[in-house]
Amino acid sequence: MKDYQLQDVLEPNLLKELFPYSLPPRIKFENSIKEIIDGKEVEFDPKSVISRDIHITDTTFRDGQQSRPPYTKEQMVNIYRLLSKLGGPQGVIRQTEFFLYTQNDRATLDACRNLGLQYPEITGWIRANKADFRFVKEMGLKETGMLTSSSDYHIFHKQNQTRREAMNQYLEVVEAALEAGIRPRCHLEDVTRADMKGFVLPFVQKLERLSESQPEHSKVKIRLCDTMGFGVSYPNVAEPRSIPKLIWRMKEECGVSEDRLEWHGHNDFHKVHVNGATAWIYGVNALNTTLFGFGERTGNPPLEGAIIEYISLKGDLMGIDLAVITELAEYYQKEIGAAIPPNYPFVGRDFNTTRAGIHAGGLRRNEEIYNIFDTTGLLNRPPRVAITDKSGTDGVALWVNEFLGLKGDQQLTVMKVAKIQRWVMDQYEKEGRLSTISDEEMEQQVKLHFPELYEQAKRKS
Amino acid sequence: MKREEIANRVIKVTARELRKTPEQIKEEHHFAYDLGADSLKSIELVAAFEEEFDLNLNENEALKVQTVGGAVDFFSKLLP
C-alpha cells in the first residue's frame, strides 16, 4: 500500500485551477478513454472537447412544445431573442428547430427570422415524407430535420413497414432535399433500441454515399435520438444502449464526421444530461436541448445544464451571457406560467438557498464554502438563506445583512440580530409553527429592530 | 475599570439573562455546561454584555469566551 503523509500546510489549497469560483468548476481529463468494440480496443480522446467545435442546438419549440400547451407567437419570438443573447456571438447555441405544419408555426418562424439574428440558426422539422417536405421548400429553410425512425418498434409496429420499405422512403425524401439544396438532418428515432448492424449502420452508410457528391455544407447530418432514454454512458455497455459504441460506429464505420453528429436525449432514466455530455466527450459536436428540460414525457437535456457543462469543459464563457438563464426562468414562471421546481439546478427558487444553520454559518464566513460558483456575478442570483428553526442565528444574520445590503465591517453580528432569532425560535417552540418564515415576516422584523438601517436600505433600493 | 467592578457587572448580567441569583454564579462556571446557556442564549448573553459595557464586540472573539471568569478577563482587557 502506498504510504501517504499528512502535509500540514500553512495556507489552504483551494484547488483554484479546478474551482475558480469566477466560473463554473472545470472538468479536466487526464488520459484517453478505452472501450472494447467487436473484441478490439478503441480509444477516445476526451481532451478533444477543448478544440472541437462542440455546441448546443435547441428544440424548445419542437420537442419542448410537444410537452405543453402551445406558446404564443410573441412568447416564441421573445424566447428566441433571449436564446440568441444567451448563446452569444460565437453561436454556442447554434440552431433551433421549428414545426412547420400550421400557419401559426410558419408565421412565428418568419417573425423570429425577421429579427435578423445570426444565432441560433433556424431549421425545420418534418416527418420523412414528400408531403411534409414542401413546407420546408416554401419556407426557404437551408436545413431540416426529418424523422427517420430506426428501431423495429417504430418501423414494424408504428409505421407498419418492412425495413426496406422504411429505408427506401427515408432515402427518397433525403434525395429530394439534397436535390432542392436543403441540408437533411436525419433523426434516427429510437436508435438506442435499434438493430445496429441490421438497419442503422446500412442506412447511415447509404446516407454517407449520398453525401459523397455533396458540398460540405449540404452533407447529411445525423441526429442520434435516444427517444426513450435507454442510452447508457458507462464504458463497455452492450449495444444498442452504449453511447460510446454508437458514436464510434457512426464515425469509424459509417464515416460521419463529428460536425455532422448530434445527440438528442430523453430523461426517462434520469440520465439525460450526463448522456448528452457523454456524447460531446465521445465525439459528437452538437447536443440537442430544451430550456429547463421541458420535453416529451420526462423531458430533454436541459439547455441551461448544457451551457454550464460547456463552460466547465471549455474553461471559458466563450461569449455566453449566463445571466440570461435567470431572465429566461423568470420569463417562463411569470409570463408563461410554467412551474420550475424550487430545487431545480441553476434556476429554481432555492437552488442556492440554504436552510441549515451550519451551512449559513459557512456562507457568512466565506460564501465559496457553500455556493457552487459566483452565482451573484454570473447568474445574478446571490446565495440565500431560508429562515426556519434550523437556520440558526447565522442564518438570520446572513438574511438581514443581505436584505440591508451591508458588506464587510458594516455587517451586523449575530449579537445584533439575536432578538430576531429569539422571535424566530419562539414561532416554532411557543407557537407550534411548521412553515418557513417568509421574507415579508423577516422584513417586518428588520423594520422593528433596525428602523434606521431599514429606511436606508429602502431608499437605496 | 477595576477587575472587581467588571466581575460584579458580568455576574449581574449573567444572572439576569440566565435567570439565576448572583450568588449562584461563580467565575469558574462554564456558561453552557454549568449555567445551561444554549447557543442562542450564549449569543443573547454576549449581546447583553455589549449593552452593559457599551461596546461593539468582535463576534469571533467574543463567542470564544466560555466561562464567567473568562468573560471578566476579556472585558478587563477591553476596559483598562
Coordinates of C-alpha atoms in Angstrom, one line a residue:
Chain A
M1 CA 0.0 0.0 0.0
K2 CA 1.3 3.4 -0.9
D3 CA 2.0 5.5 2.3
Y4 CA 0.6 9.0 2.2
Q5 CA 1.9 11.6 4.7
L6 CA -0.2 14.5 6.0
Q7 CA 1.0 17.7 4.5
D8 CA 0.3 20.2 7.3
V9 CA 0.2 23.3 5.1
L10 CA 0.0 26.9 6.4
E11 CA -2.1 28.1 3.5
P12 CA -5.3 26.3 2.3
N13 CA -5.1 24.5 -1.0
L14 CA -8.4 25.6 -2.6
L15 CA -7.7 23.9 -5.9
K16 CA -8.5 27.1 -7.8
E17 CA -7.4 25.6 -11.1
L18 CA -10.5 23.3 -10.9
F19 CA -12.7 25.6 -8.8
P20 CA -12.1 29.1 -10.0
Y21 CA -15.4 30.4 -8.5
S22 CA -15.5 33.2 -11.1
L23 CA -16.6 30.4 -13.5
P24 CA -18.3 27.1 -13.0
P25 CA -15.9 24.4 -11.9
R26 CA -13.6 23.0 -14.6
I27 CA -13.8 19.4 -15.9
K28 CA -10.4 18.3 -16.9
F29 CA -9.3 15.0 -18.4
E30 CA -6.0 13.3 -17.8
N31 CA -6.0 10.3 -20.2
S32 CA -7.7 8.7 -23.1
I33 CA -10.8 6.5 -22.6
K34 CA -10.7 2.9 -23.7
E35 CA -13.6 0.9 -25.0
I36 CA -13.8 -2.7 -26.4
I37 CA -15.7 -2.9 -29.6
D38 CA -16.0 -6.2 -31.6
G39 CA -13.2 -7.5 -29.4
K40 CA -10.8 -4.7 -30.3
E41 CA -9.7 -1.9 -28.0
V42 CA -10.5 1.5 -29.3
E43 CA -9.6 4.9 -27.8
F44 CA -11.4 8.2 -27.4
D45 CA -9.7 11.5 -26.6
P46 CA -11.9 13.4 -24.2
K47 CA -9.5 16.4 -24.2
S48 CA -10.6 17.0 -27.8
V49 CA -13.7 18.8 -26.5
I50 CA -11.5 21.8 -25.9
S51 CA -10.5 22.2 -29.5
R52 CA -13.6 20.7 -31.2
D53 CA -16.5 23.0 -32.2
I54 CA -18.9 21.4 -29.6
H55 CA -22.1 23.4 -29.4
I56 CA -25.7 23.4 -28.3
T57 CA -28.8 23.0 -30.5
D58 CA -32.2 23.8 -29.3
T59 CA -35.6 22.1 -29.7
T60 CA -37.6 24.1 -27.2
F61 CA -40.1 25.0 -29.9
R62 CA -40.4 21.4 -31.2
D63 CA -39.8 18.7 -28.6
G64 CA -40.2 21.2 -25.9
Q65 CA -43.5 22.3 -27.2
Q66 CA -44.8 18.7 -27.5
S67 CA -45.0 18.5 -23.7
R68 CA -47.0 21.6 -23.0
P69 CA -49.7 23.9 -24.3
P70 CA -48.5 25.9 -27.4
Y71 CA -46.5 29.0 -26.9
T72 CA -47.9 32.2 -28.4
K73 CA -46.1 33.8 -31.3
E74 CA -44.9 36.7 -29.0
Q75 CA -43.6 34.2 -26.4
M76 CA -41.6 32.3 -29.0
V77 CA -40.1 35.4 -30.5
N78 CA -39.1 36.6 -27.1
I79 CA -37.6 33.2 -26.2
Y80 CA -35.8 33.1 -29.5
R81 CA -34.3 36.6 -28.8
L82 CA -33.2 35.5 -25.4
L83 CA -31.6 32.3 -26.7
S84 CA -29.6 34.3 -29.1
K85 CA -28.4 36.6 -26.3
L86 CA -27.6 33.7 -24.0
G87 CA -25.6 31.8 -26.6
G88 CA -23.6 34.9 -27.6
P89 CA -21.9 36.0 -30.8
Q90 CA -19.9 32.7 -31.3
G91 CA -23.2 30.8 -31.6
V92 CA -22.7 28.4 -28.7
I93 CA -26.5 27.9 -29.1
R94 CA -26.1 27.2 -32.8
Q95 CA -29.5 26.2 -34.1
T96 CA -33.2 25.9 -33.1
E97 CA -35.9 24.0 -34.9
F98 CA -39.5 24.8 -35.7
F99 CA -42.6 22.9 -36.6
L100 CA -43.8 23.9 -40.0
Y101 CA -47.3 22.4 -40.0
T102 CA -49.7 25.3 -39.1
Q103 CA -50.0 28.8 -40.4
N104 CA -49.1 30.0 -36.9
D105 CA -45.9 27.8 -36.9
R106 CA -44.8 29.4 -40.2
A107 CA -45.7 33.0 -39.1
T108 CA -43.7 32.5 -35.9
L109 CA -40.7 31.2 -37.8
D110 CA -40.9 34.2 -40.0
A111 CA -41.2 36.6 -37.1
C112 CA -38.1 35.1 -35.5
R113 CA -36.2 35.1 -38.7
N114 CA -37.1 38.8 -39.2
L115 CA -35.2 39.7 -36.0
G116 CA -32.1 39.2 -38.2
L117 CA -30.1 37.4 -35.5
Q118 CA -27.2 35.3 -36.6
Y119 CA -27.7 32.6 -34.0
P120 CA -29.5 30.3 -33.3
E121 CA -29.9 29.4 -37.0
I122 CA -33.5 28.4 -37.8
T123 CA -34.1 24.9 -39.1
G124 CA -37.3 22.9 -39.6
W125 CA -38.6 19.5 -38.5
I126 CA -40.8 17.2 -40.7
R127 CA -41.7 13.6 -41.0
A128 CA -39.8 11.9 -43.8
N129 CA -42.5 12.1 -46.5
K130 CA -42.7 14.3 -49.6
A131 CA -45.9 16.0 -48.5
D132 CA -44.2 17.4 -45.4
F133 CA -41.1 18.4 -47.5
R134 CA -43.0 21.0 -49.4
F135 CA -43.3 23.1 -46.2
V136 CA -39.5 23.3 -46.0
K137 CA -39.2 24.5 -49.5
E138 CA -42.0 27.0 -49.1
M139 CA -40.3 28.5 -46.0
G140 CA -36.9 28.7 -47.7
L141 CA -35.0 26.9 -45.0
K142 CA -31.4 25.7 -45.5
E143 CA -31.7 22.7 -43.2
T144 CA -34.5 20.5 -41.9
G145 CA -34.7 17.6 -39.5
M146 CA -36.6 14.6 -40.7
L147 CA -38.0 11.7 -38.7
T148 CA -36.2 8.5 -39.8
S149 CA -37.2 6.0 -37.2
S150 CA -34.6 3.3 -36.8
S151 CA -35.9 0.7 -34.4
D152 CA -38.2 -2.2 -35.3
Y153 CA -40.6 -0.9 -32.7
H154 CA -41.2 2.1 -34.9
I155 CA -40.7 0.5 -38.3
F156 CA -42.8 -2.6 -37.8
H157 CA -45.3 -1.6 -35.1
K158 CA -45.8 2.1 -35.8
Q159 CA -45.1 2.6 -39.5
N160 CA -46.3 -0.9 -40.4
Q161 CA -43.4 -1.2 -42.9
T162 CA -40.6 -3.6 -43.6
R163 CA -37.0 -2.3 -43.0
R164 CA -36.5 -2.0 -46.8
E165 CA -39.7 0.0 -47.2
A166 CA -38.8 2.3 -44.4
M167 CA -35.3 2.9 -45.7
N168 CA -36.4 3.5 -49.2
Q169 CA -39.0 6.0 -48.1
Y170 CA -36.4 7.9 -45.9
L171 CA -33.8 7.9 -48.8
E172 CA -36.4 9.2 -51.2
V173 CA -37.0 12.3 -49.1
V174 CA -33.3 12.8 -48.3
E175 CA -32.6 12.7 -52.1
A176 CA -35.4 15.2 -52.7
A177 CA -33.9 17.5 -50.0
L178 CA -30.4 17.3 -51.5
E179 CA -31.8 18.0 -55.0
A180 CA -33.6 21.1 -53.6
G181 CA -30.4 22.3 -52.0
I182 CA -31.7 21.7 -48.5
R183 CA -29.5 20.0 -46.0
P184 CA -31.2 16.9 -44.5
R185 CA -30.7 16.1 -40.9
C186 CA -31.8 12.5 -40.3
H187 CA -33.3 11.9 -36.9
L188 CA -32.5 8.3 -36.1
E189 CA -35.5 7.9 -33.8
D190 CA -35.2 5.2 -31.1
V191 CA -31.6 4.4 -32.1
T192 CA -30.7 3.1 -28.7
R193 CA -33.3 0.3 -29.2
A194 CA -32.5 -0.4 -32.8
D195 CA -30.7 -3.3 -34.6
M196 CA -27.4 -1.6 -35.2
K197 CA -25.8 -3.9 -37.8
G198 CA -29.1 -4.9 -39.4
F199 CA -30.6 -1.5 -40.0
V200 CA -28.9 1.6 -38.5
L201 CA -25.4 1.1 -40.0
P202 CA -26.6 0.1 -43.5
F203 CA -28.9 3.1 -43.6
V204 CA -26.3 5.6 -42.4
Q205 CA -23.8 4.2 -44.8
K206 CA -26.3 4.8 -47.6
L207 CA -26.7 8.3 -46.4
E208 CA -23.0 8.8 -46.5
R209 CA -22.8 7.6 -50.1
L210 CA -25.4 10.2 -51.0
S211 CA -23.4 12.8 -49.2
E212 CA -20.2 12.0 -51.1
S213 CA -21.1 14.1 -54.1
Q214 CA -22.4 17.0 -51.9
P215 CA -20.6 20.1 -50.9
E216 CA -19.6 20.2 -47.2
H217 CA -22.5 22.4 -46.2
S218 CA -25.1 20.0 -47.7
K219 CA -23.8 16.7 -46.4
V220 CA -26.4 14.8 -44.4
K221 CA -26.4 15.3 -40.7
I222 CA -27.2 12.5 -38.3
R223 CA -29.2 13.1 -35.1
L224 CA -28.9 10.2 -32.7
C225 CA -32.2 10.1 -30.9
D226 CA -32.3 8.4 -27.6
T227 CA -36.1 8.5 -27.8
M228 CA -36.9 6.5 -24.6
G229 CA -33.8 7.4 -22.6
F230 CA -32.3 4.0 -23.0
G231 CA -28.8 5.2 -23.8
V232 CA -26.1 4.5 -21.2
S233 CA -22.8 6.4 -20.8
Y234 CA -20.8 3.8 -18.9
P235 CA -17.8 2.1 -20.7
N236 CA -18.3 -1.3 -22.2
V237 CA -22.1 -1.5 -22.1
A238 CA -23.8 -3.8 -24.6
E239 CA -25.2 -2.3 -27.8
P240 CA -27.5 -0.7 -28.7
R241 CA -27.6 1.1 -25.3
S242 CA -24.0 2.0 -25.4
I243 CA -23.5 5.7 -26.3
P244 CA -19.7 5.3 -26.8
K245 CA -20.1 2.4 -29.2
L246 CA -22.9 4.1 -31.2
I247 CA -20.8 7.2 -31.7
W248 CA -17.7 5.2 -32.7
R249 CA -19.6 3.2 -35.3
M250 CA -21.1 6.3 -36.7
K251 CA -17.7 7.9 -37.1
E252 CA -15.4 5.0 -37.9
E253 CA -17.7 2.6 -39.7
C254 CA -20.0 5.0 -41.5
G255 CA -17.7 8.0 -41.9
V256 CA -19.9 10.6 -40.4
S257 CA -17.8 13.5 -39.2
E258 CA -18.2 15.0 -35.7
D259 CA -19.6 18.2 -37.1
R260 CA -22.5 16.3 -38.6
L261 CA -23.3 14.3 -35.5
E262 CA -25.9 15.4 -32.9
W263 CA -27.2 13.8 -29.7
H264 CA -30.9 14.1 -28.7
G265 CA -31.8 12.5 -25.3
H266 CA -34.8 11.9 -23.0
N267 CA -34.8 11.7 -19.3
D268 CA -36.8 8.6 -18.6
F269 CA -34.0 7.1 -16.5
H270 CA -32.6 10.3 -15.0
K271 CA -29.6 10.1 -17.4
V272 CA -30.5 12.9 -19.8
H273 CA -27.8 15.5 -19.0
V274 CA -24.9 13.1 -18.4
N275 CA -25.8 11.2 -21.6
G276 CA -25.7 14.4 -23.6
A277 CA -22.4 15.4 -22.1
T278 CA -21.1 11.9 -22.7
A279 CA -22.0 12.3 -26.4
W280 CA -19.9 15.5 -26.5
I281 CA -17.0 13.8 -24.9
Y282 CA -17.1 10.7 -27.1
G283 CA -17.1 12.8 -30.3
V284 CA -20.5 14.3 -31.2
N285 CA -20.3 18.1 -31.7
A286 CA -24.0 19.0 -31.3
L287 CA -26.0 18.5 -28.2
N288 CA -29.7 19.0 -28.7
T289 CA -31.5 20.5 -25.7
T290 CA -34.6 22.3 -24.4
L291 CA -34.9 25.2 -22.0
F292 CA -35.3 23.8 -18.4
G293 CA -35.5 20.3 -20.0
F294 CA -39.2 20.7 -20.9
G295 CA -39.9 18.0 -23.4
E296 CA -41.9 14.9 -24.3
R297 CA -42.7 12.9 -21.1
T298 CA -39.7 13.3 -18.8
G299 CA -38.0 15.9 -21.0
N300 CA -34.8 16.5 -22.9
P301 CA -31.3 17.6 -21.9
P302 CA -31.8 21.0 -20.1
L303 CA -30.2 23.7 -22.2
E304 CA -29.0 25.6 -19.1
G305 CA -27.3 22.5 -17.8
A306 CA -25.6 22.0 -21.2
I307 CA -24.4 25.7 -21.1
I308 CA -22.8 25.2 -17.7
E309 CA -21.3 21.9 -18.8
Y310 CA -19.9 23.6 -21.9
I311 CA -18.2 26.3 -19.8
S312 CA -16.8 23.6 -17.5
L313 CA -15.4 21.7 -20.4
K314 CA -14.0 24.7 -22.3
G315 CA -12.9 26.7 -19.2
D316 CA -14.2 29.9 -20.8
L317 CA -17.5 31.7 -21.1
M318 CA -17.0 31.9 -24.9
G319 CA -19.3 34.9 -25.2
I320 CA -22.1 33.2 -23.2
D321 CA -24.3 35.6 -21.1
L322 CA -25.2 33.4 -18.2
A323 CA -27.5 36.0 -16.5
V324 CA -29.9 35.4 -19.4
I325 CA -30.7 32.0 -17.9
T326 CA -32.1 33.8 -14.9
E327 CA -34.0 36.1 -17.2
L328 CA -35.5 33.2 -19.1
A329 CA -36.5 31.4 -15.9
E330 CA -38.3 34.5 -14.7
Y331 CA -40.0 34.9 -18.0
Y332 CA -41.1 31.3 -18.0
Q333 CA -42.5 31.5 -14.5
K334 CA -44.1 35.0 -14.6
E335 CA -45.2 35.4 -18.2
I336 CA -45.7 31.8 -19.5
G337 CA -46.9 30.4 -16.2
A338 CA -44.5 27.4 -16.3
A339 CA -43.6 25.7 -12.9
I340 CA -39.9 25.2 -12.2
P341 CA -39.3 23.1 -9.1
P342 CA -37.7 25.2 -6.3
N343 CA -34.7 22.8 -6.0
Y344 CA -34.1 22.7 -9.8
P345 CA -30.4 23.4 -10.5
F346 CA -29.3 26.9 -11.6
V347 CA -32.8 28.4 -11.8
G348 CA -35.1 27.0 -9.1
R349 CA -36.1 29.4 -6.4
D350 CA -34.0 27.6 -3.8
F351 CA -31.1 26.3 -5.9
N352 CA -28.6 28.2 -3.9
T353 CA -30.7 28.7 -0.7
T354 CA -29.6 27.0 2.5
R355 CA -31.8 26.2 5.4
A356 CA -29.2 24.7 7.6
G357 CA -27.6 26.9 10.3
I358 CA -24.2 25.2 9.9
H359 CA -24.3 26.0 6.2
A360 CA -25.4 29.5 6.8
G361 CA -22.5 29.9 9.2
G362 CA -20.2 28.8 6.5
L363 CA -21.8 31.1 3.9
R364 CA -21.3 34.1 6.3
R365 CA -17.6 33.4 6.8
N366 CA -16.9 32.7 3.1
E367 CA -19.6 32.2 0.5
E368 CA -17.4 29.9 -1.5
I369 CA -17.8 27.2 1.2
Y370 CA -21.4 26.6 0.3
N371 CA -22.0 28.2 -3.1
I372 CA -21.2 26.3 -6.3
F373 CA -19.7 29.3 -8.1
D374 CA -20.1 33.0 -8.2
T375 CA -23.9 32.8 -8.8
T376 CA -24.2 36.5 -8.0
G377 CA -21.8 37.6 -10.7
L378 CA -22.7 35.0 -13.3
L379 CA -26.4 34.3 -12.8
N380 CA -27.5 37.4 -10.9
R381 CA -28.6 35.0 -8.1
P382 CA -26.9 35.7 -4.7
P383 CA -26.8 32.7 -2.3
R384 CA -29.6 33.0 0.1
V385 CA -30.8 31.5 3.4
A386 CA -34.4 30.5 4.2
I387 CA -35.3 31.1 7.8
T388 CA -36.6 28.2 9.9
D389 CA -35.9 26.8 13.3
K390 CA -32.8 25.1 11.8
S391 CA -31.2 28.1 10.1
G392 CA -29.7 29.5 13.4
T393 CA -28.6 33.0 14.3
D394 CA -26.0 32.7 11.5
G395 CA -28.9 32.3 9.0
V396 CA -30.7 35.3 10.4
A397 CA -27.5 37.4 10.3
L398 CA -27.0 36.3 6.6
W399 CA -30.6 37.1 5.7
V400 CA -30.6 40.5 7.5
N401 CA -27.2 41.6 6.1
E402 CA -28.2 40.6 2.6
F403 CA -31.6 42.4 2.9
L404 CA -29.9 45.6 4.2
G405 CA -27.1 45.3 1.6
L406 CA -24.4 45.5 4.3
K407 CA -20.9 44.4 3.3
G408 CA -17.6 43.8 5.2
D409 CA -17.3 45.7 8.5
Q410 CA -20.8 47.2 8.2
Q411 CA -22.4 43.8 8.6
L412 CA -24.4 43.2 11.7
T413 CA -23.1 40.5 14.0
V414 CA -25.1 37.6 15.4
M415 CA -25.3 39.5 18.7
K416 CA -27.1 42.4 16.9
V417 CA -29.7 40.1 15.4
A418 CA -30.2 37.8 18.4
K419 CA -33.6 39.4 19.1
I420 CA -34.8 38.4 15.7
Q421 CA -33.5 34.9 16.2
R422 CA -35.4 34.7 19.5
W423 CA -38.6 35.7 17.7
V424 CA -37.9 33.0 15.1
M425 CA -37.4 30.3 17.7
D426 CA -40.5 31.4 19.6
Q427 CA -42.5 31.0 16.5
Y428 CA -41.6 27.3 16.4
E429 CA -41.2 26.5 20.1
K430 CA -44.1 28.5 21.6
E431 CA -46.4 29.0 18.6
G432 CA -46.0 25.5 17.2
R433 CA -45.2 26.8 13.7
L434 CA -44.3 24.3 11.0
S435 CA -43.8 26.6 7.9
T436 CA -40.7 28.6 6.8
I437 CA -40.6 32.2 8.0
S438 CA -41.5 34.3 4.9
D439 CA -39.4 37.1 3.5
E440 CA -42.2 39.5 4.4
E441 CA -42.1 38.5 8.0
M442 CA -38.4 38.8 8.2
E443 CA -38.7 42.3 6.6
Q444 CA -41.1 43.3 9.4
Q445 CA -38.6 42.1 12.0
V446 CA -35.8 44.1 10.4
K447 CA -38.1 47.2 10.3
L448 CA -38.9 46.7 14.0
H449 CA -35.3 46.2 15.3
F450 CA -33.3 48.3 12.8
P451 CA -35.6 51.1 11.7
E452 CA -32.9 53.4 10.5
L453 CA -31.0 50.8 8.6
Y454 CA -34.3 49.6 7.1
E455 CA -35.2 53.1 5.9
Q456 CA -31.7 53.5 4.4
A457 CA -32.0 50.2 2.6
K458 CA -35.4 51.1 1.2
R459 CA -34.2 54.4 0.0
K460 CA -31.3 52.7 -1.8
S461 CA -33.5 50.1 -3.4
Chain B
M1 CA -12.1 49.8 35.2
K2 CA -11.2 47.6 38.1
R3 CA -11.4 43.9 37.6
E4 CA -13.7 43.6 40.7
E5 CA -16.2 46.0 39.2
I6 CA -16.2 44.2 35.9
A7 CA -16.7 40.9 37.7
N8 CA -19.7 42.3 39.5
R9 CA -21.3 43.6 36.4
V10 CA -20.6 40.3 34.4
I11 CA -22.2 38.3 37.2
K12 CA -25.2 40.7 37.4
V13 CA -25.8 40.4 33.6
T14 CA -25.3 36.7 33.6
A15 CA -27.7 36.2 36.5
R16 CA -30.3 38.3 34.8
E17 CA -30.0 36.7 31.4
L18 CA -29.8 33.1 32.7
R19 CA -32.4 33.7 35.4
K20 CA -30.3 32.9 38.4
T21 CA -29.3 34.8 41.5
P22 CA -25.8 36.5 41.5
E23 CA -24.8 34.1 44.4
Q24 CA -25.3 31.1 42.1
I25 CA -22.7 32.4 39.6
K26 CA -19.0 31.6 40.1
E27 CA -16.1 32.7 38.0
E28 CA -15.2 29.1 37.3
H29 CA -18.6 28.4 35.9
H30 CA -18.9 27.4 32.2
F31 CA -21.8 29.2 30.5
A32 CA -23.1 26.2 28.7
Y33 CA -22.2 23.2 30.9
D34 CA -22.7 24.8 34.4
L35 CA -25.2 27.5 33.7
G36 CA -27.2 25.9 30.9
A37 CA -26.8 28.5 28.2
D38 CA -27.7 27.1 24.8
S39 CA -26.2 28.6 21.6
L40 CA -28.8 31.3 21.2
K41 CA -28.7 32.1 24.9
S42 CA -24.9 32.5 24.7
I43 CA -25.3 34.9 21.9
E44 CA -28.0 36.8 23.8
L45 CA -25.7 37.0 26.8
V46 CA -22.9 38.5 24.7
A47 CA -25.4 41.0 23.3
A48 CA -26.3 41.9 26.9
F49 CA -22.6 42.4 27.8
E50 CA -22.3 44.7 24.8
E51 CA -25.2 46.8 26.1
E52 CA -23.9 46.7 29.7
F53 CA -20.4 47.9 28.7
D54 CA -21.5 50.0 25.7
L55 CA -19.2 48.1 23.3
N56 CA -19.5 46.6 19.8
L57 CA -17.7 43.3 20.1
N58 CA -15.9 41.2 17.5
E59 CA -18.2 38.3 17.1
N60 CA -15.5 35.6 16.7
E61 CA -13.5 36.7 19.7
A62 CA -16.5 37.3 22.0
L63 CA -18.1 33.9 21.2
K64 CA -14.8 32.1 22.1
V65 CA -15.3 33.1 25.8
Q66 CA -16.6 30.0 27.6
T67 CA -16.6 30.9 31.3
V68 CA -17.6 33.7 33.7
G69 CA -14.0 34.3 34.7
G70 CA -13.0 34.2 31.0
A71 CA -15.6 37.0 30.4
V72 CA -14.2 39.0 33.2
D73 CA -10.7 38.7 31.8
F74 CA -11.9 39.5 28.3
F75 CA -13.6 42.8 29.4
S76 CA -10.8 43.7 31.7
K77 CA -8.5 43.8 28.6
L78 CA -11.0 45.9 26.7
L79 CA -11.8 48.3 29.6
P80 CA -8.4 49.2 31.1

